[in-house]
Coordinates of C-alpha atoms in Angstrom, one line a residue:
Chain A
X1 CA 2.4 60.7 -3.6
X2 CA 3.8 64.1 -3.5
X3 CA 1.8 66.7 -5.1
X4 CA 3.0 68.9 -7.6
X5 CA 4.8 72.5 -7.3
X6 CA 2.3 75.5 -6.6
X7 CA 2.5 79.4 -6.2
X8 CA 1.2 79.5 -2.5
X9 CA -0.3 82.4 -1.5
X10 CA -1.9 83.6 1.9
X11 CA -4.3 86.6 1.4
X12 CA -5.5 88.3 5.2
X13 CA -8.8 89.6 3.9
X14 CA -11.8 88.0 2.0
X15 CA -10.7 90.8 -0.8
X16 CA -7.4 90.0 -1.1
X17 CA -8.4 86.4 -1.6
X18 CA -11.5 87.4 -4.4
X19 CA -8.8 89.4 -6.1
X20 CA -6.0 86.6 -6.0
X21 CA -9.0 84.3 -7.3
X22 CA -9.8 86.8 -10.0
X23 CA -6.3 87.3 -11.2
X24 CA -5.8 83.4 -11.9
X25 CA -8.2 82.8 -13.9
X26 CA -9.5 79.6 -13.0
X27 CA -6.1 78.2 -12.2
X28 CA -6.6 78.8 -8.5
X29 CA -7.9 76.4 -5.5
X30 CA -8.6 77.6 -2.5
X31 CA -7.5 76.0 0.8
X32 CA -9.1 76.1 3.9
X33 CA -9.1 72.7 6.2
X34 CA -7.2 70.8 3.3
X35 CA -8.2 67.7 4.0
X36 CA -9.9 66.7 0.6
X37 CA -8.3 68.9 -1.2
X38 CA -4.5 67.6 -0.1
X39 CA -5.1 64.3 -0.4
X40 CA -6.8 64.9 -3.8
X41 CA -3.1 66.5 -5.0
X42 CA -1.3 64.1 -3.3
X43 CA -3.0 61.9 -5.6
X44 CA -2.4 64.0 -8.8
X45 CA -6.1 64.4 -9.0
X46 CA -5.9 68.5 -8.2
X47 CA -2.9 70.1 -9.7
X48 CA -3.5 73.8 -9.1
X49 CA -0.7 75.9 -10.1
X50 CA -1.6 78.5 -7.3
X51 CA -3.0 77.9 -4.0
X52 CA -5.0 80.8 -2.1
X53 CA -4.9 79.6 1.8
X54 CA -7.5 81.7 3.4
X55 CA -6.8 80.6 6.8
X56 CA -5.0 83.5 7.7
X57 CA -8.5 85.9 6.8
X58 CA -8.3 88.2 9.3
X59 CA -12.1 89.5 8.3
X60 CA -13.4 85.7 7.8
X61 CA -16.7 85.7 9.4
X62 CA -17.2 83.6 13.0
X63 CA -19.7 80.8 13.7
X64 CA -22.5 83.4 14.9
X65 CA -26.2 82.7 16.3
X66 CA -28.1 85.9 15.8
X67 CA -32.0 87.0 15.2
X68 CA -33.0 83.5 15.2
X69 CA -30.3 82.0 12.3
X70 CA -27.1 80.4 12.2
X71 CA -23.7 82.0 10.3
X72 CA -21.2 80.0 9.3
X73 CA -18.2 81.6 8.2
X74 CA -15.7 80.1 5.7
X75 CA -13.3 79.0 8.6
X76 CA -15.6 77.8 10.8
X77 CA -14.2 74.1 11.2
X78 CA -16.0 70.6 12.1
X79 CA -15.0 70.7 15.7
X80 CA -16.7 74.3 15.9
X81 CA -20.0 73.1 15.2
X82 CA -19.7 70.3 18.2
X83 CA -19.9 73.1 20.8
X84 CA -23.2 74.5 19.5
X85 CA -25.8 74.4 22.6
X86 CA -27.7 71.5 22.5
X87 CA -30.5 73.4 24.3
X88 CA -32.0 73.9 20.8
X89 CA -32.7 71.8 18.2
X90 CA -30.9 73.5 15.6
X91 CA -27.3 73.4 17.8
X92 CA -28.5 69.7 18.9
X93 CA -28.6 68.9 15.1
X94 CA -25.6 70.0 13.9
X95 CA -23.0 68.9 16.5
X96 CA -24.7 65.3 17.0
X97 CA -23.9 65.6 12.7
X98 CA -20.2 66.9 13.4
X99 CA -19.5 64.2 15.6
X100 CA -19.6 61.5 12.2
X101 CA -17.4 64.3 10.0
X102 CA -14.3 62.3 10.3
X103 CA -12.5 61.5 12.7
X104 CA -11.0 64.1 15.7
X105 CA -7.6 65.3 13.6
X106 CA -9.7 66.1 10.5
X107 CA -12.6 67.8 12.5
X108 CA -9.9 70.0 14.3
X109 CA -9.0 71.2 10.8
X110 CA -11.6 70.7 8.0
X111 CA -14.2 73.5 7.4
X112 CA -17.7 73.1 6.8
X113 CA -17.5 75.5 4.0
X114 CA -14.6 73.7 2.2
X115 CA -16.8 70.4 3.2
X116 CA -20.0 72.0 1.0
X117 CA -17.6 73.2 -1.8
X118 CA -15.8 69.9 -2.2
X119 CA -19.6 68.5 -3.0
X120 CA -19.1 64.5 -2.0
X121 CA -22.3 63.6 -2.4
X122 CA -21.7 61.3 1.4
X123 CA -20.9 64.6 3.1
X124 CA -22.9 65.1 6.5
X125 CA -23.0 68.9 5.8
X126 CA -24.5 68.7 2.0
X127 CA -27.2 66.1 3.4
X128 CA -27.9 69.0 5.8
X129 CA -27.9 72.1 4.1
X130 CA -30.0 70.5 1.8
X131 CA -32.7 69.6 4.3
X132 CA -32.9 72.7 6.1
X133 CA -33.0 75.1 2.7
X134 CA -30.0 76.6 4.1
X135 CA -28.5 79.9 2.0
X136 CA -25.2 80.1 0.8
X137 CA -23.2 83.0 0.5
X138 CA -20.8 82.7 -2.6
X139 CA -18.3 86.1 -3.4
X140 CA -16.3 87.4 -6.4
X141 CA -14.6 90.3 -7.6
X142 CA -16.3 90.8 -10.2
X143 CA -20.0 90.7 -8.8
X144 CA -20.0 91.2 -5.0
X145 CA -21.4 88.4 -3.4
X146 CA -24.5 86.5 -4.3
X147 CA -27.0 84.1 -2.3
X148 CA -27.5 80.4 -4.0
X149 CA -30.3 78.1 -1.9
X150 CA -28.4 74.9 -1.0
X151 CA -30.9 73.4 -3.4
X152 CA -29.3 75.0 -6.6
X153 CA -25.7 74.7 -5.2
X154 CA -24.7 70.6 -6.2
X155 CA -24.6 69.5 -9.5
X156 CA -23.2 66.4 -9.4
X157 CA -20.8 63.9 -7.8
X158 CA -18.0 66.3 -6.6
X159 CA -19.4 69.4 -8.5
X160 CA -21.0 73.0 -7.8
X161 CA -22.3 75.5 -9.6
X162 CA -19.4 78.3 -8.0
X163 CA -17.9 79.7 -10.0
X164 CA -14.1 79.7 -10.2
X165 CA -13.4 83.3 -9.4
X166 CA -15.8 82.6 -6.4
X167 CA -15.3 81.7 -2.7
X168 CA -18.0 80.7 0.0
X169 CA -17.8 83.2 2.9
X170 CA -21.0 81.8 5.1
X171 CA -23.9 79.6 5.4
X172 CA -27.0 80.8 7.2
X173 CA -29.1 78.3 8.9
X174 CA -32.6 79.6 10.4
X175 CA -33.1 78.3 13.5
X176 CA -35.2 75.4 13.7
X177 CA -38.9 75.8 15.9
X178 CA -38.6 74.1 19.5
X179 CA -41.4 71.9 18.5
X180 CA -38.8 70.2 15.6
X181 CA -38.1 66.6 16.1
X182 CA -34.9 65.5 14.1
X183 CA -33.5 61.8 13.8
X184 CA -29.9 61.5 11.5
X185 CA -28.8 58.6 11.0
X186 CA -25.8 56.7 8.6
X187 CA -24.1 53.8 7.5
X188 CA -20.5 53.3 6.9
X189 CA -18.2 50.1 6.9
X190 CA -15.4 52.0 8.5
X191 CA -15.6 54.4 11.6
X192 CA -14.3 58.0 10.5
X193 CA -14.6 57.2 7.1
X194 CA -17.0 58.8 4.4
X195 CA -20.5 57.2 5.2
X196 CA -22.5 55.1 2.0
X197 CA -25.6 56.1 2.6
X198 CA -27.4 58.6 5.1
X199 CA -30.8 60.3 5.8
X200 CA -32.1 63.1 7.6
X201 CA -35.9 63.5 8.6
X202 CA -37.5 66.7 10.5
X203 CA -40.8 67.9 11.4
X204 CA -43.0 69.6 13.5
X205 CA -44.9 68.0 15.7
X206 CA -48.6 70.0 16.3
X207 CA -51.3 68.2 17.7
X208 CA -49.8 65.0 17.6
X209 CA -49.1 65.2 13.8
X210 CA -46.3 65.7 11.1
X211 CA -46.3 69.0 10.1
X212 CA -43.3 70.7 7.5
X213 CA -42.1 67.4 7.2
X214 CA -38.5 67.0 5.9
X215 CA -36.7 63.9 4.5
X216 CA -33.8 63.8 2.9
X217 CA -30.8 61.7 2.0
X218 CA -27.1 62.0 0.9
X219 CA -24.8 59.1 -1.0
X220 CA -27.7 57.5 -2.1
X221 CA -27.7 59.8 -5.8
X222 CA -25.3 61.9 -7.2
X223 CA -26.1 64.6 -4.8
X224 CA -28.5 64.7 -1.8
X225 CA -31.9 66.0 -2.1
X226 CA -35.0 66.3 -0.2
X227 CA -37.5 63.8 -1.3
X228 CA -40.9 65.4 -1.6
X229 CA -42.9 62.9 -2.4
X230 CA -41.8 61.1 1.3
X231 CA -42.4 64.1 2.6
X232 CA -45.9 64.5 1.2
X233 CA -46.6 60.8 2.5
X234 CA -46.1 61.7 5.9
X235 CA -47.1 65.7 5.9
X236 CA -50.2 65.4 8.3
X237 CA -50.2 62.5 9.7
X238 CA -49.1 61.2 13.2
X239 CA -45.7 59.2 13.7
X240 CA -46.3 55.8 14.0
X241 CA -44.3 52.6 12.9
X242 CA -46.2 51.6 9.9
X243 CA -46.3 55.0 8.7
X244 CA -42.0 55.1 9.0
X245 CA -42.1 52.0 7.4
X246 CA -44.1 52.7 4.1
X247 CA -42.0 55.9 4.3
X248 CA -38.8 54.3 4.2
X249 CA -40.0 52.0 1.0
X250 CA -41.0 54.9 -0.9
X251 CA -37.7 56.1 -0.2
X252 CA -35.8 53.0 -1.2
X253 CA -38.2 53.2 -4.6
X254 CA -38.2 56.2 -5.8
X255 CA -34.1 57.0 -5.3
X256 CA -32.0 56.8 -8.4
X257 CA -29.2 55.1 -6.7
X258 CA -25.3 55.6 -7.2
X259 CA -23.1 53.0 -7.8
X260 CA -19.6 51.8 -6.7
X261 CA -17.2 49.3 -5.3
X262 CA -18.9 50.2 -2.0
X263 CA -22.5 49.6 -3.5
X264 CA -24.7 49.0 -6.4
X265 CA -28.2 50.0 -6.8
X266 CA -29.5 47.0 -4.8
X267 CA -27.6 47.5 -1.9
X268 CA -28.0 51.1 -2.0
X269 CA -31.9 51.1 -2.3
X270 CA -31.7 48.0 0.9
X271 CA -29.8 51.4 2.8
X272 CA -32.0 54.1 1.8
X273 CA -34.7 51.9 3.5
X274 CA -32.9 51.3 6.4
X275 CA -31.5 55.0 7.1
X276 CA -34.4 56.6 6.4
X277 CA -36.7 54.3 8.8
X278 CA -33.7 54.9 11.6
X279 CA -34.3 58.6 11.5
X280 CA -37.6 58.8 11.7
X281 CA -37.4 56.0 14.2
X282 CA -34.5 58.5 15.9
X283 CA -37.2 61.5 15.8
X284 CA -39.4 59.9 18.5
X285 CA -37.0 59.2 21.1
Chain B
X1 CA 7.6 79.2 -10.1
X2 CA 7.1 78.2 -7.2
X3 CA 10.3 79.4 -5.1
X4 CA 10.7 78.5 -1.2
X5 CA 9.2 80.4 1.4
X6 CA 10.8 81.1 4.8
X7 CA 8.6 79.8 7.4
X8 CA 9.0 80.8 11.6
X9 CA 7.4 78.4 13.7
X10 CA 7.6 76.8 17.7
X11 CA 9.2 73.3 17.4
X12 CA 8.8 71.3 20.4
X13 CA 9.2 74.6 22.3
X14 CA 12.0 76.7 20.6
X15 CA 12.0 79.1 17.7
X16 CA 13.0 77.3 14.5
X17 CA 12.6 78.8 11.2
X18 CA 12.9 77.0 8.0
X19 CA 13.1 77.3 4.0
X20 CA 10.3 75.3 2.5
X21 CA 8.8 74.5 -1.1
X22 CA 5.1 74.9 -0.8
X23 CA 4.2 72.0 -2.2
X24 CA 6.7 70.4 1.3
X25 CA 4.1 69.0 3.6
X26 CA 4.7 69.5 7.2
X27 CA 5.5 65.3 7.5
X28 CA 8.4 66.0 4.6
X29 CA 9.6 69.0 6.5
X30 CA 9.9 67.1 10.3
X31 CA 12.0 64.3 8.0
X32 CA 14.2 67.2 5.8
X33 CA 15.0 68.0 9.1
X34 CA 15.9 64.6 10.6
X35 CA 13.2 64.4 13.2
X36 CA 12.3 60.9 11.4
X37 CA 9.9 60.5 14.7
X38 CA 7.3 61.4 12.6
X39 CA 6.8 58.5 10.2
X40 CA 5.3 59.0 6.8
X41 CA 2.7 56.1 6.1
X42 CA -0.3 56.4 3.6
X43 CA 0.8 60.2 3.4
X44 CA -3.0 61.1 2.3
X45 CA -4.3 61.6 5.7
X46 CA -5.8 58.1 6.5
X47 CA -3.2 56.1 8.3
X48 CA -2.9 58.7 11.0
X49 CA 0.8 57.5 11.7
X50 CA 2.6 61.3 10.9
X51 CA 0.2 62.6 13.7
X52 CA 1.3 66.1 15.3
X53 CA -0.1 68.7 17.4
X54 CA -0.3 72.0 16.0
X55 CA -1.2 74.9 18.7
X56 CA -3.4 72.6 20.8
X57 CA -4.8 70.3 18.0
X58 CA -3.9 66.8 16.5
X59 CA -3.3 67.4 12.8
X60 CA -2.1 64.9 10.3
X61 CA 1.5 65.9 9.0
X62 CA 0.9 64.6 5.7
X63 CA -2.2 67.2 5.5
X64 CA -0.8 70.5 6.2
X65 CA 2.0 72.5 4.0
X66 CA 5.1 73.6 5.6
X67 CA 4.6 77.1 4.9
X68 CA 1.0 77.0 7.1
X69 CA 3.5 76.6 10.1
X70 CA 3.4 79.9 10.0
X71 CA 3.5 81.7 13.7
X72 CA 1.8 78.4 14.8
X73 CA 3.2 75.9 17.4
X74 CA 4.1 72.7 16.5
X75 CA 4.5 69.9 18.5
X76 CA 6.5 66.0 17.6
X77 CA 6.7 62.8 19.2
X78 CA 10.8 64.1 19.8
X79 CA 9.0 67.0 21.9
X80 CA 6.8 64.5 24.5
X81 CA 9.6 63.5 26.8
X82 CA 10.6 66.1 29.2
X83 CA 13.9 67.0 31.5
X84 CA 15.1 63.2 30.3
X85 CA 11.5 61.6 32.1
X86 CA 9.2 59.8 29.7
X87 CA 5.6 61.2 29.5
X88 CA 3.1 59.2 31.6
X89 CA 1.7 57.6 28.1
X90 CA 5.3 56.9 26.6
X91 CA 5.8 54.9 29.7
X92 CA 2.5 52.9 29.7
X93 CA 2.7 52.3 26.2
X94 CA 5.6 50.5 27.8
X95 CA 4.5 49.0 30.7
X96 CA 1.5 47.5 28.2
X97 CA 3.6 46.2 25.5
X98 CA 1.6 48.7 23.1
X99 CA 4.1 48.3 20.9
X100 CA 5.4 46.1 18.0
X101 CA 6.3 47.0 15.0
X102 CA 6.3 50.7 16.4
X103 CA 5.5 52.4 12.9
X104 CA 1.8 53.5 14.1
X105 CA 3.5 54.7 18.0
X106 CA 4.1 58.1 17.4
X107 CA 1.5 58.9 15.4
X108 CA -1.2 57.3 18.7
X109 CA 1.1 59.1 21.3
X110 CA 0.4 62.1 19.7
X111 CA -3.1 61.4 19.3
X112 CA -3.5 60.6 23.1
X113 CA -1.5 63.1 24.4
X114 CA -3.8 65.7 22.6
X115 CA -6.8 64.2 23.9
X116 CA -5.6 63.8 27.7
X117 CA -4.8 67.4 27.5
X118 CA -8.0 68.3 26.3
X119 CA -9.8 66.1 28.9
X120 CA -8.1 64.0 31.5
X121 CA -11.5 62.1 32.0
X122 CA -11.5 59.9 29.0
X123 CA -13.8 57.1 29.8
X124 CA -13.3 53.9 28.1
X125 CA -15.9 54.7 25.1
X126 CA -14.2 57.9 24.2
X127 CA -10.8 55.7 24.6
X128 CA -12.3 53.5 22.0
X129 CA -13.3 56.1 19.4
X130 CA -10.1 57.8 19.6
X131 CA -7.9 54.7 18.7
X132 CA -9.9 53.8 15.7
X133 CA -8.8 57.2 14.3
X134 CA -5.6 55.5 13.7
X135 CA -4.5 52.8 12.2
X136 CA -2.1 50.0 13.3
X137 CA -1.4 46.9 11.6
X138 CA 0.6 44.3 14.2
X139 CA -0.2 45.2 18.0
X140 CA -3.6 45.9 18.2
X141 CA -5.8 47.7 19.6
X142 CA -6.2 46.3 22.9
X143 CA -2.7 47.1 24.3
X144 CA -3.2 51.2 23.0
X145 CA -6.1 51.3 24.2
X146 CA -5.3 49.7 27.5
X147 CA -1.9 51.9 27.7
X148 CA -4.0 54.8 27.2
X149 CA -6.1 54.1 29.6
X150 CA -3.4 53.8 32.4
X151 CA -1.4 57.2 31.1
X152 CA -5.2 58.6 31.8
X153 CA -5.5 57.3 35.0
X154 CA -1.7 58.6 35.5
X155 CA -3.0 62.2 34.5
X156 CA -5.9 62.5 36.6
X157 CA -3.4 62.2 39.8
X158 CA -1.2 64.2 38.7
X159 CA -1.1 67.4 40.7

């Protein structure tokens, strides 16, 4: 349980870091929060022979609300995002989602970069990005950076399509229109812990109906995805009961469901159902 | 490879600076150094026992290299008493027999004397969440949280 020897280094600007990256050629991690990634070589698992720790980045982006969209810099941590004004939906969204990213200690520290590039497909912040088509800002040496829609960013359980030369420096969220209703909602067996499965669902409500309707979930498959054809369901139509619940068995049908020691594809699709109806259920409160 | 790194840090209030492996977690440094107050449990960042406050934050121990000390302040369960007086939650954990085994102590002192300073008014729900953050596995949880909730009480009079 003790991980294995590393060349530590501590780069103060975002260049210094892409260079450090670029020199290891692919032998590098980069820590930020460290609290996946730790673990992960306490374990064995990760057994980088350098480590770039970026949170001495003295040109690292802030957390930054500006001409109606959201930056998130690389060391923006958990606990940042909690004290995002819940005036608007967009700030009432993400710190009502912070508040299930682990528990206090690990929110103090963890990043919600690091949380996006570690790819768990039960992480609150890939559910999200995912469901509001957020941008990600990914940077190397060699080609300056480059902007990858959340979308095209997970491919698979635990992996991205970064490269290993390349570092996440922000996230940028567009605000979300004061007539979005959100409901988020997840199940876990242990407070704190990774959840099993969770669901996100947005819209716009004109006119009494669902417009730009947005469901997704995370845990359920390898990694989280909006699922259109829920979304084409509802698109239109005004919130009601009935119409959550066909929506949430659509869900629960169409998912191609994970499955572990926490859950197999039963249980998983029972979840889906019930996560899904308990967001949209949340959006009309 | 991999060499040791001088690191200068606050500890409990006084300069201290150390010579650390990287791979040395701050959890194996606080025990290289006999301040064994800091136990060690699942030393992958669940148990919550090796729980330290670093500038004004809980952090796990077992989560953060030595060498990230750097410049930072770091404070252990060794640091909570003060001029030879327990602190207010040292004593109700006490006065509530919120002890047994004493394995998981530290690492919940820590944890609640973050908190408190962060927001004397805990209420009883927040009290809640914060000791399920930690894990203990003989006294239970209704003695921390019920020593907690008197050091809070305790804090809020205090001038």
């Amino acid at each position: 349980m003790k991980p294995a020897a590393f060349t530590y280094l501590a780069p103060r600007t975002i260049d210094e870091a892409l260079s450090q990256l670029a020199d290891a050629g692919g032998d590098a991690r980069i820590l930020a929060g460290g609290q996946s990634l730790v673990p992960a070589m306490a374990y064995r698992l990760a057994q980088p022979s350098i480590l770039v720790d970026v949170n001495g980045l003295t040109d690292a982006p802030p957390l930054a609300e500006e001409d109606g969209r959201l930056e998130i810099g690389p060391l923006v941590r958990h606990q940042d995002l909690r004290r995002l004004s819940p005036q608007r939906p967009l700030g009432a969204l993400l710190s009502s989602m912070a508040e299930k990213v682990g528990p206090w200690p690990v929110r103090c520290r963890g990043t919600f970069c690091g949380s996006l590039a570690q790819a768990d497909p039960a992480s609150e912040w890939a559910l999200a990005v995912v469901a509001l088509d957020v941008n990600l800002t990914l940077e190397s040496r060699q080609d300056g950076p480059r902007s990858v829609p959340a979308s095209e960013f997970f491919a698979g359980v635990m992996a991205t399509t970064a490269r290993e030369d390349e570092m996440m420096t922000a996230a940028t969220i567009a605000e979300l229109p004061g007539a979005t209703r959100w409901g988020f909602s997840e199940f876990g067996r242990r407070t704190g812990d990774y959840a099993t499965v969770l669901a996100l669902a947005l819209y716009e409500l004109k006119g009494g109906r669902m417009t730009r309707v947005r469901i997704a979930t995370g845990g359920a498959e390898a990694v989280p995805r909006r699922l259109s054809e829920v979304e084409e369901a509802l698109e239109g139509s005004a919130p009601s009961k009935p119409r959550f619940l066909q929506a949430a068995e659509l869900a629960a049908e169409i998912i191609d469901p994970l499955e572990d020691y926490q859950a197999d594809a039963l249980y998983r699709r029972d979840l889906v159902r019930s996560m899904v109806l308990r967001a949209l259920q949340q959006t009309t409160r | 490879m991999s060499g040791r790194v001088s690191v200068s840090f606050r500890l409990n209030g006084s300069d201290c600076t150390a010579e650390v492996e990287p791979r040395q977690t701050v959890a194996d440094l606080l025990r290289a150094m006999h301040l064994t107050g800091t136990p060690v449990g699942c030393e992958q960042g669940v148990c919550g026992s090796c729980t330290v406050i670093v500038d004004d934050d809980p952090a796990r121990a077992c989560l953060m290299f030595a060498c990230q000390l750097e410049g930072r302040s770091l404070r252990t369960v060794e640091g909570l008493a003060t001029g030879g007086r327990l602190h207010a939650l040292q004593e109700a954990f006490d006065e509530e027999d919120a002890v047994q085994c004493g394995f998981c102590t530290p690492g919940f002192l820590m944890l609640a004397a973050a908190a408190l300073e962060h927001d004397p008014f805990l209420n009883d729900d927040a009290i809640d969440a914060l000791v399920s953050m930690n894990l203990c596995r003989c006294t239970g949880y209704g003695p921390i949280r019920r020593a907690i909730r008197r050091a809070a009480k305790e804090a809020r009079r205090a001038p």
